[in-house]
Amino acid sequence: MAEETYYCLITDKDVKIAIADIDFLIASDSEPVFNAVLKNGEVCENIRKASFGKESYQGSGITESRSANVSIFPNPVKQTLHITCTESKKRSFEIYSTNGSLLRKAESDGNTTTLYVGDLPEGKYLLRTESTSLMFIKN
């Protein structure tokens, strides 16, 4: 296999994120950290310091990790966002705007939850739960 090169953001925890995979960055208003939101909806949180580099690897692609414990649909959404969790336990959900403002909180103790988002303006939002952040688009 041929050696390939990609440009990346390297976090303070030595996590390397391909620049092509980053959708946008969100800075915190209250702490000196930022989050990198990836095009697949995954979020790298609480980055304090980062640098840019050029990495090489063998093969034809970069392996992505995905969160398997929470999924959302439909995405994009117009009215109702459906959330499915692999574990049935009490958890809270928070919806944030792309500038980091908390817009909504909800709680659930089952595997499935629905959240009404029809009143939100069109745009990108983050749904956060204990260990997972997912991006969704409101149309």
XYZ file of C-alpha atoms in Angstrom:
139
model
C 0.000 0.000 0.000
C 1.197 3.473 -0.808
C 2.105 5.989 1.849
C -0.386 8.860 1.964
C -0.237 12.239 3.691
C -2.933 14.348 5.360
C -2.945 17.625 7.272
C -4.269 17.463 10.811
C -5.053 19.302 13.999
C -3.099 17.753 16.906
C -4.733 18.286 20.307
C -3.079 18.641 23.699
C -4.011 14.964 24.320
C -2.144 13.977 21.117
C -5.363 13.187 19.238
C -4.859 13.750 15.508
C -7.888 14.948 13.542
C -7.705 15.249 9.760
C -8.462 18.836 8.727
C -10.754 17.501 5.986
C -12.888 15.795 8.687
C -13.512 18.984 10.731
C -16.836 20.730 10.124
C -16.366 23.638 12.543
C -14.802 24.698 15.877
C -16.693 26.054 18.897
C -14.950 28.195 21.526
C -16.189 28.287 25.111
C -17.215 31.658 26.558
C -16.397 30.628 30.123
C -13.243 28.477 29.826
C -10.070 28.544 27.696
C -11.136 25.479 25.674
C -12.732 24.702 22.327
C -14.513 21.767 20.696
C -13.932 20.372 17.214
C -17.165 19.218 15.565
C -16.480 16.635 12.872
C -18.448 16.177 9.665
C -19.747 12.812 10.932
C -21.322 14.544 13.960
C -18.718 13.415 16.477
C -17.273 16.044 18.827
C -13.756 16.269 20.304
C -14.311 18.231 23.496
C -12.285 20.403 25.873
C -9.267 21.040 23.662
C -7.002 23.481 25.494
C -4.133 23.678 23.046
C -3.639 22.488 19.483
C -1.091 22.556 16.719
C -1.223 21.702 13.055
C 0.833 19.034 11.365
C 1.279 16.782 8.404
C 0.919 13.044 9.034
C 1.684 9.999 6.900
C 0.016 6.601 7.023
C -0.067 3.377 5.063
C -3.312 2.491 3.325
C -6.217 4.046 1.578
C -8.028 5.865 4.386
C -8.199 6.988 7.979
C -10.224 4.884 10.388
C -13.011 6.800 12.120
C -14.436 6.035 15.545
C -18.154 6.493 16.075
C -20.241 6.659 19.208
C -22.373 3.533 19.377
C -24.397 4.265 22.538
C -26.624 7.113 21.243
C -28.157 7.704 17.814
C -30.496 10.398 16.500
C -32.906 10.596 13.568
C -34.033 12.151 11.314
C -31.038 14.343 10.571
C -31.792 16.952 9.245
C -34.909 17.353 11.402
C -37.941 19.630 10.999
C -40.099 19.050 14.106
C -39.249 16.049 16.297
C -35.808 14.606 17.009
C -35.831 10.917 17.969
C -33.043 9.703 20.260
C -32.216 6.025 20.731
C -29.844 4.797 23.454
C -28.392 1.316 23.822
C -28.847 1.376 27.615
C -32.102 2.030 29.413
C -31.164 4.332 32.284
C -31.932 7.810 33.563
C -30.029 10.409 31.575
C -30.263 14.066 30.675
C -30.071 15.629 27.225
C -28.972 19.164 26.420
C -29.246 21.051 23.138
C -26.607 23.711 22.451
C -26.305 26.280 19.686
C -23.068 26.411 17.701
C -21.933 29.365 19.810
C -22.170 27.196 22.944
C -25.422 28.543 24.431
C -27.586 26.003 26.251
C -31.011 26.120 24.596
C -32.905 23.199 26.079
C -32.684 20.435 28.711
C -34.666 17.212 28.954
C -34.522 13.973 30.938
C -35.399 10.396 30.077
C -35.149 7.002 31.725
C -35.822 4.792 28.697
C -34.123 3.659 25.507
C -36.002 6.101 23.284
C -36.770 9.786 23.683
C -38.308 12.410 21.446
C -37.503 16.116 21.632
C -39.559 18.817 19.921
C -37.205 21.144 18.020
C -39.717 22.697 15.605
C -39.423 26.076 17.336
C -35.634 26.302 16.844
C -34.322 28.413 13.954
C -32.754 26.563 11.019
C -29.104 25.734 11.670
C -26.658 23.328 13.301
C -27.018 22.219 16.923
C -25.306 19.877 19.378
C -27.172 17.277 21.393
C -25.185 16.328 24.501
C -25.634 13.541 26.982
C -23.195 12.210 29.604
C -20.433 10.994 27.314
C -21.718 11.725 23.819
C -22.180 14.816 21.683
C -23.904 14.603 18.315
C -24.498 17.333 15.773
C -27.882 17.684 14.108
C -29.280 20.066 11.535
C -32.643 21.791 11.962
C -34.379 22.601 8.645
